[in-house]
Structure formats: C-alpha cells, structure tokens
Short mmCIF file of C-alpha atoms and ligand atoms in Angstrom, two decimals:
data_model
loop_
_atom_site.label_atom_id
_atom_site.label_comp_id
_atom_site.label_asym_id
_atom_site.label_seq_id
_atom_site.Cartn_x
_atom_site.Cartn_y
_atom_site.Cartn_z
CA MET A 1 13.77 8.00 -21.64
CA GLY A 2 15.11 6.92 -18.25
CA GLU A 3 17.12 9.21 -16.00
CA GLU A 4 20.83 8.46 -15.89
CA ALA A 5 22.03 7.61 -12.39
CA PRO A 6 25.29 9.44 -11.62
CA GLU A 7 28.27 7.16 -11.15
CA PHE A 8 31.64 7.97 -9.60
CA ARG A 9 34.67 6.05 -8.43
CA VAL A 10 35.88 5.85 -4.84
CA GLU A 11 38.82 4.34 -3.08
CA SER A 12 37.02 3.08 -0.01
CA ILE A 13 34.00 3.67 2.19
CA THR A 14 34.56 5.33 5.50
CA LEU A 15 31.92 4.69 8.06
CA GLU A 16 32.56 5.71 11.60
CA PRO A 17 31.94 2.79 13.91
CA LYS A 18 28.71 3.12 15.86
CA ASP A 19 27.59 5.83 13.48
CA CYS A 20 23.86 5.43 13.82
CA HIS A 21 23.09 8.01 11.14
CA ARG A 22 24.70 5.94 8.43
CA ASN A 23 24.53 2.21 7.89
CA ALA A 24 26.21 -0.04 5.37
CA VAL A 25 24.43 -3.23 4.36
CA GLN A 26 26.22 -5.84 2.25
CA VAL A 27 24.17 -7.54 -0.47
CA GLY A 28 26.31 -9.81 -2.67
CA ASN A 29 28.82 -7.61 -4.44
CA LYS A 30 27.05 -4.43 -3.46
CA THR A 31 27.12 -2.26 -0.38
CA TYR A 32 24.03 -0.17 0.31
CA VAL A 33 24.91 2.88 2.37
CA ILE A 34 21.86 4.36 4.04
CA GLY A 35 22.71 7.71 5.51
CA ARG A 36 21.10 10.88 6.69
CA SER A 37 21.93 14.18 5.17
CA ASP A 38 20.92 17.58 6.48
CA GLU A 39 20.22 20.09 3.78
CA GLU A 40 18.59 23.45 4.38
CA SER A 41 17.73 22.33 7.91
CA LYS A 42 15.73 19.43 6.49
CA SER A 43 16.91 15.95 7.23
CA HIS A 44 16.44 13.28 4.60
CA PHE A 45 17.80 9.90 3.65
CA ASP A 46 20.72 9.68 1.34
CA ILE A 47 21.21 6.32 -0.36
CA LYS A 48 24.26 5.22 -2.29
CA ILE A 49 25.24 1.86 -3.69
CA LEU A 50 28.85 0.74 -4.00
CA ASP A 51 29.61 -1.91 -6.60
CA LYS A 52 32.57 -3.62 -4.96
CA LEU A 53 33.76 -5.26 -8.18
CA THR A 54 34.09 -2.03 -10.15
CA GLN A 55 34.51 0.26 -7.12
CA THR A 56 31.88 2.60 -8.51
CA TRP A 57 29.12 4.34 -6.61
CA VAL A 58 25.60 4.67 -7.93
CA VAL A 59 23.02 7.06 -6.53
CA PRO A 60 19.67 5.34 -7.16
CA THR A 61 16.29 6.93 -7.77
CA VAL A 62 14.49 6.57 -4.45
CA LEU A 63 10.73 5.95 -4.70
CA GLY A 64 8.05 6.05 -2.01
CA ALA A 65 7.51 8.23 1.04
CA GLN A 66 10.65 8.06 3.18
CA PRO A 67 11.02 7.49 6.94
CA PRO A 68 11.22 10.52 9.26
CA SER A 69 15.03 10.27 9.07
CA ARG A 70 16.33 10.22 12.61
CA SER A 71 18.94 7.81 13.78
CA HIS A 72 18.37 4.27 12.69
CA SER A 73 19.76 0.76 12.42
CA ALA A 74 19.53 -1.49 9.37
CA ILE A 75 19.81 -5.16 8.44
CA LEU A 76 19.26 -7.23 5.31
CA VAL A 77 16.01 -9.20 5.55
CA ASN A 78 16.51 -11.13 2.30
CA ASP A 79 17.81 -10.45 -1.21
CA GLU A 80 14.86 -8.16 -1.81
CA LYS A 81 14.73 -5.79 1.14
CA ILE A 82 16.55 -4.12 4.00
CA LEU A 83 14.88 -3.49 7.34
CA VAL A 84 15.45 0.01 8.71
CA VAL A 85 14.42 0.71 12.31
CA GLU A 86 13.96 4.38 13.19
CA LYS A 87 14.54 5.65 16.71
CA GLY A 88 12.73 8.32 18.64
CA VAL A 89 9.38 7.85 16.91
CA SER A 90 6.42 5.70 17.91
CA LEU A 91 6.80 1.97 17.39
CA ASN A 92 3.98 2.26 14.82
CA ASP A 93 6.19 4.57 12.76
CA SER A 94 9.57 2.98 13.40
CA ILE A 95 9.68 -0.03 11.06
CA TRP A 96 10.57 0.63 7.43
CA PHE A 97 11.77 -1.43 4.50
CA LEU A 98 14.13 -0.28 1.80
CA GLU A 99 13.24 -2.45 -1.18
CA ILE A 100 16.29 -3.14 -3.31
CA ASP A 101 15.20 -5.97 -5.59
CA THR A 102 11.48 -6.65 -5.20
CA PRO A 103 9.33 -7.24 -8.33
CA PHE A 104 8.18 -3.59 -8.12
CA VAL A 105 11.76 -2.30 -7.95
CA LYS A 106 12.80 -4.56 -10.84
CA GLN A 107 9.89 -3.24 -12.91
CA GLN A 108 10.73 0.41 -12.11
CA ARG A 109 14.40 -0.18 -12.84
CA LYS A 110 13.43 -1.47 -16.28
CA ILE A 111 11.13 1.51 -16.94
CA LYS A 112 13.69 4.10 -15.83
CA GLY A 113 16.72 2.32 -17.25
CA SER A 114 18.69 3.11 -14.10
CA GLU A 115 19.09 1.95 -10.51
CA VAL A 116 16.00 2.23 -8.31
CA VAL A 117 15.17 1.50 -4.67
CA SER A 118 11.89 2.11 -2.88
CA TRP A 119 10.76 2.77 0.68
CA SER A 120 7.80 0.91 2.12
CA LYS A 121 6.61 1.51 5.65
CA GLY A 122 5.81 -1.51 7.86
CA VAL A 123 2.35 -1.60 9.39
CA LEU A 124 1.65 -3.53 12.60
CA GLY A 125 -1.22 -6.01 12.68
CA VAL A 126 -2.82 -8.74 10.65
CA ALA A 127 -2.35 -8.27 6.91
CA HIS A 128 -5.70 -8.44 5.22
CA LYS A 129 -5.52 -8.07 1.47
CA PRO A 130 -7.16 -4.98 0.00
CA VAL A 131 -10.49 -5.63 -1.72
CA VAL A 132 -11.05 -4.45 -5.30
CA ILE A 133 -14.73 -4.14 -6.23
CA SER A 134 -15.64 -3.68 -9.89
CA GLY A 135 -18.82 -3.87 -11.89
CA PRO A 136 -20.91 -1.78 -14.27
CA SER A 137 -22.17 1.61 -13.27
CA GLY A 138 -25.45 1.35 -11.35
CA VAL A 139 -25.01 -2.27 -10.26
CA GLY A 140 -24.80 -1.30 -6.58
CA LYS A 141 -21.06 -1.25 -5.75
CA GLY A 142 -21.31 2.02 -3.83
CA THR A 143 -24.39 0.78 -1.94
CA LEU A 144 -22.64 -2.46 -0.89
CA ILE A 145 -19.47 -0.64 0.15
CA ALA A 146 -21.46 1.91 2.17
CA LYS A 147 -23.20 -0.92 4.05
CA LEU A 148 -19.86 -2.59 4.79
CA MET A 149 -18.27 0.62 6.05
CA LYS A 150 -21.30 1.35 8.22
CA GLU A 151 -21.32 -2.08 9.83
CA TYR A 152 -17.52 -2.35 10.23
CA PRO A 153 -16.20 1.22 10.55
CA SER A 154 -13.00 0.16 12.27
CA LYS A 155 -12.23 -2.72 9.90
CA PHE A 156 -12.57 -1.19 6.46
CA GLY A 157 -11.37 2.05 4.91
CA PHE A 158 -12.35 3.37 1.51
CA SER A 159 -9.63 4.24 -0.97
CA VAL A 160 -10.70 7.72 -2.07
CA SER A 161 -10.04 7.92 -5.81
CA HIS A 162 -9.27 10.98 -7.87
CA THR A 163 -11.58 11.90 -10.72
CA THR A 164 -11.99 14.69 -13.23
CA ARG A 165 -15.78 14.30 -13.30
CA SER A 166 -17.95 16.88 -11.55
CA PRO A 167 -19.30 16.09 -8.08
CA ARG A 168 -22.87 14.84 -7.79
CA VAL A 169 -25.25 16.44 -5.30
CA LYS A 170 -24.27 15.18 -1.81
CA GLU A 171 -20.79 14.06 -2.94
CA ILE A 172 -18.07 15.53 -0.73
CA ASP A 173 -14.57 16.31 -1.96
CA GLY A 174 -12.06 14.11 -0.10
CA VAL A 175 -14.75 11.69 1.07
CA HIS A 176 -16.35 10.24 -2.07
CA TYR A 177 -13.63 11.38 -4.45
CA HIS A 178 -10.81 13.85 -4.70
CA PHE A 179 -12.29 15.99 -7.46
CA ALA A 180 -9.28 17.04 -9.51
CA GLU A 181 -8.24 19.21 -12.43
CA ARG A 182 -7.25 17.04 -15.37
CA SER A 183 -3.85 18.76 -15.87
CA LYS A 184 -2.91 18.33 -12.18
CA MET A 185 -4.02 14.72 -12.17
CA GLU A 186 -2.09 13.97 -15.36
CA GLN A 187 1.01 15.55 -13.86
CA ASP A 188 0.69 13.47 -10.68
CA ILE A 189 0.24 10.33 -12.78
CA SER A 190 3.39 11.12 -14.74
CA GLU A 191 5.26 11.58 -11.45
CA GLY A 192 4.34 8.01 -10.44
CA LYS A 193 1.91 8.99 -7.67
CA PHE A 194 -0.85 6.67 -8.92
CA LEU A 195 -1.24 2.95 -8.47
CA GLU A 196 -3.60 2.84 -11.45
CA PHE A 197 -5.72 5.15 -13.59
CA ALA A 198 -8.21 4.79 -16.44
CA HIS A 199 -10.42 6.81 -18.76
CA VAL A 200 -13.96 5.84 -17.74
CA HIS A 201 -17.16 7.19 -19.30
CA GLY A 202 -15.21 10.16 -20.70
CA ASN A 203 -13.45 11.15 -17.47
CA LEU A 204 -10.14 10.31 -15.85
CA TYR A 205 -10.27 8.23 -12.65
CA GLY A 206 -7.35 6.93 -10.61
CA THR A 207 -6.18 5.48 -7.31
CA SER A 208 -3.25 7.33 -5.76
CA ILE A 209 -0.68 5.33 -3.82
CA GLU A 210 -1.37 7.68 -0.91
CA ALA A 211 -5.10 6.78 -0.93
CA VAL A 212 -4.25 3.12 -0.33
CA GLU A 213 -1.43 3.83 2.12
CA SER A 214 -3.49 6.13 4.32
CA VAL A 215 -6.09 3.39 4.84
CA THR A 216 -3.40 0.81 5.58
CA ASP A 217 -1.76 3.19 8.06
CA GLU A 218 -5.00 3.29 10.04
CA GLY A 219 -4.72 -0.50 10.38
CA LYS A 220 -7.80 -0.96 8.17
CA ARG A 221 -8.51 -3.12 5.19
CA CYS A 222 -8.62 -1.06 2.04
CA ILE A 223 -11.62 -1.16 -0.34
CA LEU A 224 -11.18 0.06 -3.91
CA ASP A 225 -14.20 0.79 -6.11
CA ILE A 226 -12.64 0.86 -9.57
CA ASP A 227 -13.57 -0.09 -13.12
CA VAL A 228 -12.42 -3.22 -14.96
CA GLN A 229 -9.44 -1.48 -16.61
CA GLY A 230 -8.33 -0.33 -13.14
CA ALA A 231 -8.79 -3.85 -11.76
CA ARG A 232 -6.59 -5.16 -14.57
CA SER A 233 -3.87 -2.62 -13.74
CA VAL A 234 -3.98 -3.48 -10.04
CA ARG A 235 -3.80 -7.19 -10.91
CA ALA A 236 -0.65 -6.43 -12.93
CA SER A 237 0.84 -4.36 -10.09
CA SER A 238 2.50 -5.79 -7.01
CA LEU A 239 -0.48 -4.92 -4.79
CA GLU A 240 -1.94 -8.25 -3.73
CA ALA A 241 -5.69 -7.94 -3.48
CA ILE A 242 -8.98 -9.81 -3.67
CA PHE A 243 -10.90 -8.99 -6.86
CA ILE A 244 -14.70 -9.07 -6.83
CA PHE A 245 -16.97 -8.35 -9.79
CA VAL A 246 -20.57 -7.36 -9.05
CA CYS A 247 -23.11 -8.31 -11.76
CA PRO A 248 -26.70 -7.16 -12.18
CA PRO A 249 -29.47 -9.81 -12.32
CA SER A 250 -30.26 -8.55 -15.84
CA PHE A 251 -29.32 -5.73 -18.18
CA GLU A 252 -32.85 -4.30 -17.92
CA GLU A 253 -32.55 -4.13 -14.12
CA LEU A 254 -29.18 -2.37 -14.44
CA GLU A 255 -30.71 0.23 -16.75
CA GLN A 256 -33.60 0.73 -14.33
CA ARG A 257 -31.25 1.27 -11.35
CA LEU A 258 -29.10 3.69 -13.27
CA ARG A 259 -32.17 5.73 -14.27
CA ALA A 260 -33.73 5.51 -10.80
CA ARG A 261 -30.53 6.88 -9.25
CA GLY A 262 -31.15 10.04 -11.22
CA THR A 263 -27.57 11.29 -11.16
CA GLU A 264 -26.76 11.18 -14.89
CA THR A 265 -28.12 12.85 -18.00
CA GLU A 266 -29.70 10.66 -20.70
CA GLU A 267 -26.52 10.96 -22.77
CA GLN A 268 -24.37 9.85 -19.84
CA ILE A 269 -26.73 6.96 -19.10
CA GLN A 270 -26.40 5.74 -22.69
CA LYS A 271 -22.60 5.94 -22.47
CA ARG A 272 -22.59 4.01 -19.16
CA LEU A 273 -24.92 1.32 -20.52
CA LYS A 274 -22.74 0.86 -23.59
CA ASN A 275 -19.66 0.51 -21.40
CA ALA A 276 -21.56 -1.87 -19.09
CA ARG A 277 -21.88 -4.42 -21.90
CA ALA A 278 -18.12 -4.39 -22.43
CA GLU A 279 -17.46 -4.63 -18.67
CA LEU A 280 -19.85 -7.57 -18.29
CA ASP A 281 -18.04 -9.32 -21.17
CA GLN A 282 -14.72 -8.82 -19.43
CA SER A 283 -15.89 -10.11 -16.07
CA ASN A 284 -15.01 -13.63 -17.20
CA SER A 285 -11.46 -12.75 -18.32
CA PRO A 286 -9.27 -15.60 -17.10
CA GLY A 287 -7.40 -14.79 -13.91
CA LEU A 288 -8.90 -11.33 -13.45
CA PHE A 289 -11.68 -11.68 -10.86
CA ASP A 290 -11.59 -14.07 -7.94
CA HIS A 291 -15.34 -13.87 -7.27
CA LEU A 292 -18.50 -12.88 -9.15
CA LEU A 293 -21.38 -11.64 -7.00
CA VAL A 294 -24.89 -11.15 -8.39
CA ASN A 295 -26.61 -8.16 -6.82
CA ASP A 296 -30.25 -9.16 -7.17
CA ASP A 297 -31.66 -8.88 -3.67
CA LEU A 298 -29.45 -6.35 -1.86
CA GLU A 299 -29.47 -8.05 1.54
CA THR A 300 -28.63 -11.47 0.07
CA CYS A 301 -25.79 -9.98 -1.97
CA TYR A 302 -24.45 -8.14 1.07
CA GLU A 303 -24.47 -11.34 3.14
CA ASN A 304 -22.60 -13.13 0.35
CA LEU A 305 -20.04 -10.33 0.24
CA LYS A 306 -19.51 -10.69 3.99
CA LYS A 307 -18.99 -14.42 3.57
CA LEU A 308 -16.38 -13.82 0.88
CA LEU A 309 -14.55 -11.50 3.24
CA SER A 310 -14.81 -14.02 6.11
CA LEU A 311 -16.77 -11.53 8.20
CA ASP A 312 -19.01 -14.31 9.37
CA ASP A 313 -15.90 -15.76 11.06
CA GLU A 314 -16.10 -14.93 14.78
CA HIS A 315 -12.37 -15.47 15.29
CA GLU A 316 -11.20 -12.71 13.02
CA ASP A 317 -10.54 -10.09 15.64
CA SER A 318 -8.65 -12.41 17.94
CA GLU A 319 -5.98 -12.74 15.23
CA ASP A 320 -5.06 -9.10 15.76
CA CYS A 321 -1.73 -9.38 17.44
CA CYS A 322 0.84 -7.41 18.85
CA MET A 323 2.10 -4.63 20.94
CA LYS A 324 -0.66 -2.56 22.38
CA ASP A 325 1.64 0.38 23.13
CA GLY A 326 2.57 0.98 19.48
CA LYS A 327 1.95 4.72 19.86
CA ALA A 328 4.54 5.21 22.61
CA THR A 329 7.96 6.59 21.62
CA ALA A 330 10.37 3.78 20.84
CA CYS A 331 14.16 3.56 20.65
CA TYR A 332 15.05 0.13 19.39
CA SER A 333 18.14 -1.13 17.57
CA ILE A 334 18.48 -4.31 15.57
CA LEU A 335 20.16 -6.96 17.69
CA SER A 336 20.12 -10.15 15.61
CA LYS A 337 18.35 -12.06 12.88
CA THR A 338 17.27 -15.64 12.42
CA GLU A 339 15.37 -17.27 9.54
CA SER A 340 12.03 -16.38 11.05
CA GLU A 341 12.54 -13.25 13.13
CA ILE A 342 14.60 -10.17 13.85
CA LEU A 343 15.29 -9.20 17.45
CA LEU A 344 15.12 -5.55 18.44
CA GLN A 345 16.69 -4.29 21.63
CA SER A 346 15.68 -1.16 23.47
CA ASP A 347 18.45 1.52 23.61
CA ILE A 348 17.19 3.20 26.72
CA GLY A 349 15.78 1.92 29.97
CA GLU A 350 12.50 0.87 28.44
CA LEU A 351 12.08 -1.73 31.14
CA GLU A 352 11.85 1.05 33.70
CA LYS A 353 9.07 2.59 31.65
CA GLY A 354 7.23 -0.70 31.67
CA SER A 355 7.68 -1.60 28.02
CA ALA A 356 9.64 -4.46 26.55
CA ASN A 357 13.43 -4.49 26.43
CA LEU A 358 13.51 -7.05 23.66
CA LEU A 359 11.07 -7.38 20.80
CA ALA A 360 10.77 -10.08 18.15
CA LEU A 361 9.69 -8.98 14.70
CA GLY A 362 8.20 -12.02 12.90
CA LEU A 363 9.15 -12.29 9.24
CA SER A 364 6.83 -15.08 8.14
CA SER A 365 3.66 -12.98 8.03
CA LEU A 366 5.13 -10.03 6.09
CA THR A 367 3.31 -9.24 2.89
CA GLY A 368 2.68 -6.36 0.51
CA GLY A 369 5.29 -3.69 -0.01
CA ALA A 370 6.00 -0.88 -2.44
CA PRO A 371 4.00 0.69 -3.90
CA GLY A 372 2.14 0.82 -0.59
CA ARG A 373 2.87 -0.48 2.85
CA THR A 374 4.45 -3.70 4.06
CA ARG A 375 1.67 -5.30 6.06
CA GLY A 376 1.44 -8.14 8.55
CA LEU A 377 4.13 -6.90 10.94
CA LYS A 378 3.94 -8.93 14.12
CA ILE A 379 5.98 -7.66 17.04
CA GLN A 380 5.99 -9.54 20.31
CA PRO A 381 7.87 -8.85 23.55
CA VAL A 382 10.55 -11.45 24.26
CA ASN A 383 11.49 -12.78 27.65
CA PRO A 384 15.31 -12.91 27.40
CA ILE A 385 15.73 -15.38 30.26
CA ALA A 386 13.17 -17.82 28.88
CA ASN A 387 14.85 -17.51 25.49
CA GLY A 388 18.38 -17.91 26.87
CA LEU A 389 19.45 -14.49 25.59
CA LYS A 390 21.80 -12.00 27.14
CA ALA A 391 20.95 -8.36 26.65
CA ILE A 392 23.84 -6.53 24.98
CA ARG A 393 24.64 -2.96 25.94
P1 ADP B 1 -22.68 1.84 -8.46
O1 ADP B 1 -21.89 2.34 -7.29
O2 ADP B 1 -22.31 0.44 -8.85
O3 ADP B 1 -22.65 2.76 -9.63
P2 ADP B 1 -24.98 2.39 -6.74
O4 ADP B 1 -24.54 1.79 -5.47
O5 ADP B 1 -24.93 3.87 -6.86
O6 ADP B 1 -24.21 1.74 -8.01
O7 ADP B 1 -26.44 1.85 -7.04
C1 ADP B 1 -27.20 2.33 -8.13
C2 ADP B 1 -28.66 2.46 -7.71
O8 ADP B 1 -29.21 1.14 -7.52
C3 ADP B 1 -28.86 3.18 -6.39
O9 ADP B 1 -29.99 4.02 -6.50
C4 ADP B 1 -29.07 2.06 -5.36
O10 ADP B 1 -29.88 2.49 -4.31
C5 ADP B 1 -29.75 1.00 -6.21
N1 ADP B 1 -29.47 -0.39 -5.80
C6 ADP B 1 -28.31 -0.91 -5.38
N2 ADP B 1 -28.43 -2.24 -5.14
C7 ADP B 1 -29.71 -2.55 -5.42
C8 ADP B 1 -30.48 -3.77 -5.38
N3 ADP B 1 -29.93 -4.94 -5.00
N4 ADP B 1 -31.77 -3.74 -5.73
C9 ADP B 1 -32.34 -2.56 -6.13
N5 ADP B 1 -31.69 -1.39 -6.19
C10 ADP B 1 -30.38 -1.38 -5.84
P1 5GP B 2 -18.85 7.04 -10.92
O1 5GP B 2 -18.68 8.18 -11.86
O2 5GP B 2 -20.22 6.38 -11.09
O3 5GP B 2 -18.56 7.37 -9.49
O4 5GP B 2 -17.77 5.92 -11.31
C1 5GP B 2 -17.71 5.47 -12.63
C2 5GP B 2 -16.80 4.28 -12.73
O5 5GP B 2 -15.47 4.66 -12.39
C3 5GP B 2 -17.15 3.13 -11.80
O6 5GP B 2 -17.06 1.92 -12.55
C4 5GP B 2 -16.08 3.14 -10.76
O7 5GP B 2 -15.81 1.84 -10.28
C5 5GP B 2 -14.92 3.67 -11.56
N1 5GP B 2 -13.88 4.27 -10.71
C6 5GP B 2 -14.03 5.02 -9.59
N2 5GP B 2 -12.83 5.34 -9.08
C7 5GP B 2 -11.91 4.78 -9.89
C8 5GP B 2 -10.48 4.71 -9.89
O8 5GP B 2 -9.79 5.25 -9.02
N3 5GP B 2 -9.88 4.04 -10.89
C9 5GP B 2 -10.59 3.41 -11.87
N4 5GP B 2 -9.91 2.76 -12.79
N5 5GP B 2 -11.92 3.44 -11.91
C10 5GP B 2 -12.58 4.10 -10.94
#
C-alpha cells in the first residue's frame, strides 16, 4: 500500500522577496516551494506543492540523496525537472535537479499511490553511458573488466555490488563486493536503495543506487557486472546504459574455465552450468543486449570490447569539457534561461578571484537522472561583453 501524502488548505503562499532559502517555481497549475528547514540543528530541504486550482498543499515523498541545503536559487528547466543551484559549495557539488515529472518519478508515483519528487545531482563532464556486462559464470567477465580498469583507471569505475554469498579467497569487502547479511540487504531493497537485485545461483545479488552514483561522482564511466535478470531490470529502469553479453566459444570451454578457476564446489559448479544454459538462451532476447562478444581468445575479445566502447578513438579525451576549477567554492545564482542554456551569475567578486562572473550551463547534453546522477553537465565561462549581456547586481 502506498503512503498517503498529507494535504492541507492554505489561503496564500508568503515568500519573502529575495529569500534565498526558499524558492517558488511555477509549473502549470502547481507551485513547487523548495525551502530549507532547520530541525535539531540539521538543515534539510523541505518541499511542498501547492495546487492552485484547489488551493491545497501536498507534501511529496522526496527520493534520492538531497543537496547540502545551503542557500540556493531555482528555475524550471522543463516540465520534468527544476534546476537548483547551491551556494557556498564547490561548483562540482552545486548543481542539482529536483525531478518532478520524469519517467522515474511517474513510475514511483504509481507505485506509492501518492505524490513523489526526486533529487538527482548534476555531474560535470561528458556523459558516457554506464556499461552493463552480463554472461554466464566463468565466461571471463571479471577478467575483461579487470583488464579495462587496469588500462584505463581514470576512465572506468566498477559498480561494487552487494551479495549474500561468502567471499572467495583474495576477494576484498568493498572492492569486489559488499558482502552483506541477507536481512540487511532485503531491508535496504525494500527501502528503495537498490537499482536492481536478483537471486543468482542461490544467493542474493544487487546494485545499490549509491554504487552507481559514487562512480559517476568521480567523473568515471560506470561498469556493472550483473546477471541477465539484473540486466533486464536495468533495461526497464531509467538508467540508460550499453548492454553487452559475453558468450563462451563453447559450453565445454565454459565448463573447463569454471573448473580451472577453482573457486566453487562441484555442487556449485553444476548449479552455475545449469543456469548458464538458461542465460545463453536469453542472450538473444529481443531488445535486451546491444552487443554479443565471444570470449574465445582473451586478447581478441578485449580488443573488440575496447572497440565497442570507442576506446580506439583518439579524440575521446578532448571531448572532456568544462570548468577546470570545479573544486573551488562557488556562489552562483540563476540569472536567466534560454532554450539551450541557463546563465549563472556569481554573487560575490569572483572576477577578483580569477574565476568567471558568468557561466553558461548547456542543457542539450544533459542525460541520465534519478535514480542516479544527471550527467553531461557542460559549464562554460561567458564573456558578457561579447554576448551583449549586462551583469545584474
Ligand atoms: P566470470 O567473471 O565471467 O565469472 P572470470 O573472469 O572469473 O569469469 O573467468 C573465469 C576463468 O576463466 C578465470 O580463471 C579466467 O582466468 C579464465 N578466462 C577468462 N577469459 C579466458 C579466455 N579468453 N581464455 C581462457 N581462459 C579465460
Ligand atoms: P559471482 O558469484 O561469480 O561473483 O557472480 C555470480 C553472478 O552474479 C554473475 O553472473 C554476476 O554477473 C552476477 N552479479 C554480480 N553482481 C550482481 C548484481 O549486483 N546484480 C545482479 N543481478 N547480478 C550480479
């Protein structure tokens, strides 16, 4: 059963002018009031929605990790999301989106049967889609991923899954998996902390939203090593990704690799081989996998994987845009919006500090969103004179 959102009537909204701790954004017949409330010395966001036709307020369920909650400015980007710019934090941490009607929010609203909004942090840089790698146990997924991470440590980050299975020798908690108690993992799943989960070979495995977000926050492309059921769930979610299925050259070779790895008991090997047949059958499910890779010769397969991910393209790095001083403290307010960009103006004498007074946030390259980060944020300094703009103070 969904939680009932409390509703109450009001006469009018009172917002002090220039109140930077509370913003009202008009969306059709609704007003979204994004405010800050201080409770028990902790500051957090307080979101209320006024239906102007019925003059009733709704307090929505707010999903996702929220911004640090300092002073902020807000503007409607489109019918789906509101941009919220935080002040007094680094530029890297200052851009947030409050999703009010994205496909994810619509889906959650349906599940809960009440009003829902969700936070999604904006991440600077080129938005590369996460990569989902599936395939039967023993086919070589882990080996391929390890090679990729070794060759491109700053480009790729591994989404560390949770599992209830026991660690193998040499597996490190927090690096290969988060080894979890079943009851705790089930509780976290029920609280919506997981992007997907599945029962695989008798254990519970799952990808937490945090696992994917922490890789994205480092500006890296996220790699998920998950089974076919997990791939299906991610396909059905709003996380846009590239889906790759790795096949063995033959079933006999798969069995040999699984045995040669020497990490499973005979019983477990039999279970994995049985499941492998079903997974191989599903690899051709229409619309599920974008690419099938045969892992016969390891080096050849690895080169093919790199081609799929355009890593043979010399120009990739030059795409990386943006402000190089994203870690410096920023104090920007939203100045204006056009179809393609939002202008941010510095509140303090940023010019004196050598950083830009005006920034343009490009909207065309934005992608992703809740659950997870909004990627592809491109912020460029603007020359106000060249652009015929007057700075407003
Ligand atoms: P997965 O992660 O898909 O379960 P692993 O990466 O653990 O599989 O690989 C299973 C075993 O097969 C490992 O011992 C690995 O060294 C070996 N292996 C991986 N790729 C190849 C290959 N192309 N040829 C021969 N052995 C391989
Ligand atoms: P292993 O026990 O060999 O590490 O993994 C067994 C299977 O579980 C593999 O097919 C692997 O891809 C899958 N797996 C690992 N992590 C996850 C996860 O987070 N979600 C899902 N659905 N499958 C996972």
